[in-house]
Structure formats: C-alpha cells, structure tokens
Short mmCIF file of C-alpha atoms in Angstrom, two decimals:
data_model
loop_
_atom_site.label_atom_id
_atom_site.label_comp_id
_atom_site.label_asym_id
_atom_site.label_seq_id
_atom_site.Cartn_x
_atom_site.Cartn_y
_atom_site.Cartn_z
CA MET A 1249 14.01 16.85 2.73
CA SER A 1250 11.45 17.27 -0.51
CA ALA A 1251 13.15 16.02 -4.49
CA VAL A 1252 14.58 17.06 -7.04
CA SER A 1253 12.13 17.11 -9.65
CA PRO A 1254 13.98 15.74 -12.45
CA LYS A 1255 11.64 17.64 -15.20
CA ARG A 1256 12.26 20.90 -14.05
CA GLY A 1257 14.37 21.39 -11.22
CA ARG A 1258 12.16 21.76 -8.73
CA PRO A 1259 11.03 20.48 -5.54
CA THR A 1260 8.25 18.37 -4.92
CA LEU A 1261 6.07 17.01 -2.68
CA VAL A 1262 5.68 13.45 -2.91
CA SER A 1263 7.84 11.19 -4.35
CA VAL A 1264 6.89 8.25 -6.87
CA GLY A 1265 6.65 5.52 -4.17
CA GLU A 1266 4.71 7.48 -2.59
CA ILE A 1267 2.40 7.98 -5.72
CA VAL A 1268 2.38 4.07 -6.25
CA ASP A 1269 1.14 3.12 -2.06
CA ALA A 1270 -1.91 5.90 -2.73
CA ALA A 1271 -2.68 4.36 -6.15
CA VAL A 1272 -2.97 1.21 -4.27
CA LYS A 1273 -5.23 1.90 -1.71
CA LEU A 1274 -7.13 3.85 -3.82
CA ILE A 1275 -7.21 1.08 -6.31
CA ASP A 1276 -7.68 -1.73 -3.56
CA LYS A 1277 -11.16 0.60 -1.54
CA GLU A 1278 -12.54 1.75 -4.87
CA CYS A 1279 -10.97 0.03 -8.03
CA ILE A 1280 -8.75 0.33 -11.10
CA ASP A 1281 -11.41 2.19 -13.02
CA ALA A 1282 -11.83 4.99 -10.34
CA LEU A 1283 -8.07 5.06 -11.16
CA THR A 1284 -7.85 8.67 -12.62
CA MET A 1285 -5.14 11.56 -12.22
CA ARG A 1286 -7.49 13.86 -10.48
CA SER A 1287 -8.81 11.29 -7.94
CA LEU A 1288 -5.49 9.93 -6.93
CA ALA A 1289 -4.94 13.45 -6.56
CA ALA A 1290 -7.52 14.53 -4.47
CA SER A 1291 -6.80 11.29 -2.24
CA MET A 1292 -2.75 12.27 -1.83
CA GLY A 1293 -4.11 15.99 -0.77
CA ILE A 1294 -1.36 17.56 -3.48
CA GLY A 1295 -3.14 19.45 -7.21
CA PRO A 1296 -2.99 16.50 -10.03
CA MET A 1297 0.15 18.63 -11.91
CA THR A 1298 2.54 16.85 -8.83
CA LEU A 1299 2.10 13.69 -10.11
CA TYR A 1300 2.36 14.60 -14.00
CA ARG A 1301 6.31 15.68 -12.46
CA HIS A 1302 7.08 12.23 -12.54
CA LEU A 1303 4.50 10.63 -14.38
CA ALA A 1304 3.27 10.85 -18.22
CA ASP A 1305 -0.15 9.62 -17.75
CA LYS A 1306 -2.23 7.31 -16.09
CA ASP A 1307 -0.88 4.46 -17.85
CA ALA A 1308 2.66 5.02 -17.02
CA LEU A 1309 1.35 4.74 -13.71
CA LEU A 1310 -0.54 1.67 -14.03
CA ALA A 1311 2.68 -0.08 -15.66
CA MET A 1312 4.81 0.59 -12.56
CA LEU A 1313 2.65 -0.94 -10.31
CA PRO A 1314 3.05 -4.87 -11.08
CA ASP A 1315 6.69 -4.44 -10.29
CA ALA A 1316 5.94 -2.44 -7.14
CA LEU A 1317 3.56 -5.18 -5.71
CA LEU A 1318 5.94 -7.81 -6.77
CA ALA A 1319 9.20 -6.17 -4.75
CA ASP A 1320 9.01 -7.90 -1.61
CA VAL A 1321 8.32 -10.91 -3.79
CA CYS A 1322 11.56 -10.62 -6.16
CA ASN A 1323 14.04 -9.46 -3.53
CA GLU A 1324 12.45 -12.58 -1.85
CA VAL A 1325 13.22 -15.22 -5.30
CA VAL A 1326 17.29 -13.33 -5.87
CA ARG A 1327 17.93 -15.18 -2.76
CA LYS A 1328 17.00 -18.69 -3.79
CA ARG A 1329 19.61 -21.50 -4.21
CA SER A 1330 17.68 -23.28 -6.95
CA GLY A 1331 15.21 -22.97 -9.55
CA LEU A 1332 12.10 -24.81 -8.50
CA SER A 1333 12.79 -22.70 -4.56
CA ALA A 1334 12.34 -19.45 -7.08
CA LEU A 1335 9.76 -20.57 -8.76
CA LYS A 1336 7.55 -22.25 -5.76
CA THR A 1337 8.58 -18.28 -4.23
CA ILE A 1338 7.57 -16.25 -7.46
CA ALA A 1339 4.16 -18.44 -6.83
CA ALA A 1340 3.35 -18.23 -3.27
CA GLY A 1341 4.06 -14.33 -4.35
CA VAL A 1342 1.70 -13.92 -7.01
CA MET A 1343 -0.85 -15.62 -5.71
CA ASN A 1344 -0.36 -13.51 -2.41
CA VAL A 1345 -0.22 -10.41 -4.29
CA LEU A 1346 -3.50 -10.83 -6.24
CA GLN A 1347 -4.97 -12.14 -2.84
CA GLY A 1348 -3.80 -9.12 -2.16
CA HIS A 1349 -5.25 -6.99 -4.54
CA PRO A 1350 -7.91 -8.87 -6.05
CA GLY A 1351 -8.56 -5.38 -8.29
CA MET A 1352 -5.07 -5.50 -9.73
CA ALA A 1353 -5.54 -8.55 -11.12
CA THR A 1354 -5.43 -7.06 -15.16
CA LEU A 1355 -2.03 -5.50 -14.77
CA PHE A 1356 -0.59 -8.87 -14.49
CA GLU A 1357 -1.64 -10.11 -17.50
CA ASP A 1358 0.85 -8.70 -19.60
CA PRO A 1359 2.85 -6.34 -17.12
CA ASP A 1360 5.94 -4.08 -18.12
CA GLN A 1361 9.03 -6.13 -16.50
CA GLY A 1362 10.43 -2.95 -14.36
CA PRO A 1363 14.02 -3.41 -12.40
CA ASN A 1364 12.38 -6.41 -9.56
CA MET A 1365 10.94 -8.02 -11.70
CA GLU A 1366 13.64 -8.34 -14.59
CA ALA A 1367 15.74 -8.94 -11.27
CA ALA A 1368 14.32 -11.99 -9.79
CA THR A 1369 13.53 -13.47 -13.47
CA LEU A 1370 17.23 -13.06 -14.80
CA HIS A 1371 18.08 -15.02 -11.12
CA THR A 1372 15.26 -17.92 -11.77
CA ILE A 1373 16.40 -18.74 -15.50
CA THR A 1374 20.02 -18.46 -14.61
CA LEU A 1375 19.64 -21.27 -11.79
CA LEU A 1376 17.49 -23.38 -13.71
CA LYS A 1377 20.12 -22.85 -16.23
CA GLY A 1378 22.47 -24.71 -13.81
CA GLU A 1379 20.50 -27.16 -13.40
CA GLY A 1380 20.38 -28.35 -16.72
CA MET A 1381 17.64 -26.00 -18.67
CA SER A 1382 18.03 -24.26 -22.04
CA THR A 1383 17.13 -21.06 -21.66
CA SER A 1384 13.92 -21.19 -23.61
CA GLU A 1385 12.67 -23.83 -21.07
CA ALA A 1386 13.69 -21.75 -18.38
CA GLN A 1387 12.13 -19.34 -19.71
CA VAL A 1388 8.75 -21.23 -20.75
CA ALA A 1389 8.75 -23.09 -17.19
CA LEU A 1390 8.88 -19.50 -15.87
CA ARG A 1391 5.83 -17.55 -17.77
CA ALA A 1392 4.13 -21.21 -17.74
CA VAL A 1393 4.06 -21.28 -13.35
CA VAL A 1394 3.05 -16.84 -13.71
CA ALA A 1395 0.35 -17.78 -16.22
CA GLN A 1396 -0.95 -20.83 -14.38
CA VAL A 1397 -1.09 -18.61 -11.21
CA ILE A 1398 -2.48 -15.28 -12.56
CA GLY A 1399 -5.38 -18.35 -14.21
CA GLU A 1400 -5.91 -19.84 -11.61
CA ASN A 1401 -6.26 -16.44 -8.91
CA VAL A 1402 -9.01 -15.43 -11.64
CA THR A 1403 -10.61 -18.28 -12.12
CA ARG A 1404 -11.32 -19.27 -8.63
CA HIS A 1405 -14.31 -19.54 -6.96
CA GLY A 1406 -13.66 -19.18 -3.06
CA GLU A 1407 -10.44 -19.75 -1.90
CA PRO A 1408 -7.54 -20.70 -4.83
CA GLU A 1409 -6.86 -23.84 -5.49
CA LEU A 1410 -3.09 -24.48 -6.63
CA GLY A 1411 -3.76 -27.72 -7.52
CA GLY A 1412 -2.88 -26.79 -11.00
CA VAL A 1413 0.28 -24.43 -9.54
CA LEU A 1414 1.18 -27.61 -7.96
CA LEU A 1415 1.02 -30.24 -10.56
CA LEU A 1416 3.08 -27.73 -12.93
CA LEU A 1417 6.13 -26.89 -9.82
CA GLU A 1418 6.41 -31.04 -10.24
CA GLY A 1419 6.41 -31.93 -14.07
CA ILE A 1420 9.40 -28.90 -13.32
CA ARG A 1421 10.94 -31.11 -10.78
CA HIS A 1422 10.64 -34.26 -12.25
CA ARG A 1423 12.27 -32.30 -15.64
CA LEU A 1424 15.32 -30.67 -13.15
CA GLU A 1425 16.56 -33.68 -12.04
CA LEU A 1426 16.81 -36.03 -15.48
CA HIS A 1427 18.81 -33.14 -15.96
CA SER A 1428 20.64 -34.56 -12.54
#
C-alpha cells in the first residue's frame, strides 16, 4: 500500500525512510558531493519530483541523515540506567557509525537533533543529573564525548585511537563518584 503524500494528498512511490536509505547508500558508494536530488532519484528509479513531495531540498535530506544513522544507537541509549553507561554507548555508537559511513563525518559536526538524538540526549542528561551533575555539567559532558569521538575519527590514521575518549569517560566516571 502506498503512502499518501502530506503535501498533495496523492499517492507516493517511496517513503522518507526509503529516501534516507538510498541517500546513505549513494554517499557510501560515491561521496557526499555526488548526492543531488537528481542523482538520488535516478538511483531509486523515480523522478526527482517524487523526492520533493517529501523533502524541501538536498539540505533538508542531509540534515536528516545523522539522526537516521544513529537511530539504533539512540534506542540503545534510552535503555541504559546510568549516565556513564549511556555516554559509553553514545561514544561507541557514534564511532561505529562514522567508521561505517566515513563520507558523512562532516554531517556530524553540528547536526540537527532529530527525534532519536533528542530522546537519547534527554535521557542521558536526566541520568547524569540523577547522579549528581548539574544540567550544564551533563550537557558539557555529553558534548565533550561526542566531539572527542568525532575528532578522533576525523583525525585518525588507520585504526581509530580512542585514548582520548577513554580518558574523558574516566574523568566523567571520577566526577560522578565524587557526587555519590
């Protein structure tokens, strides 16, 4: 059964999820610069206007990719019961996503928080606050972990070196122990 387009009320041939999946495949195969609405539509065997029924433009599509790529990681994070465990899951998950999709690292520099990332962020901050951190400390800890992972991924030569992430997590663990 085809979905009804919210813009025109006409049946569409593809879902937003299928568009996102196809964009990821195209970027992984080629590079991020190879992604155009026209090239994406061609790779999917549809006309470009079908894409525009779901998305305003290429920038809107690119903004969706980090949240979509991190959906499984975010779902795992919201099941964690400690802030440090959530941060470790985020660190490992972001690193795995970036290693699996190296052409998309630039999309993670300042991503729009979609629903998956927002839920994981709120859950992690709530856990860290419950363990004694202030809201601002929890936000800084989360941003620091993500930034460290991205930095280590972007600057790596060969296998990823997670020493900085591990040191950062150890410092956060120590900070949390001071509150307990």
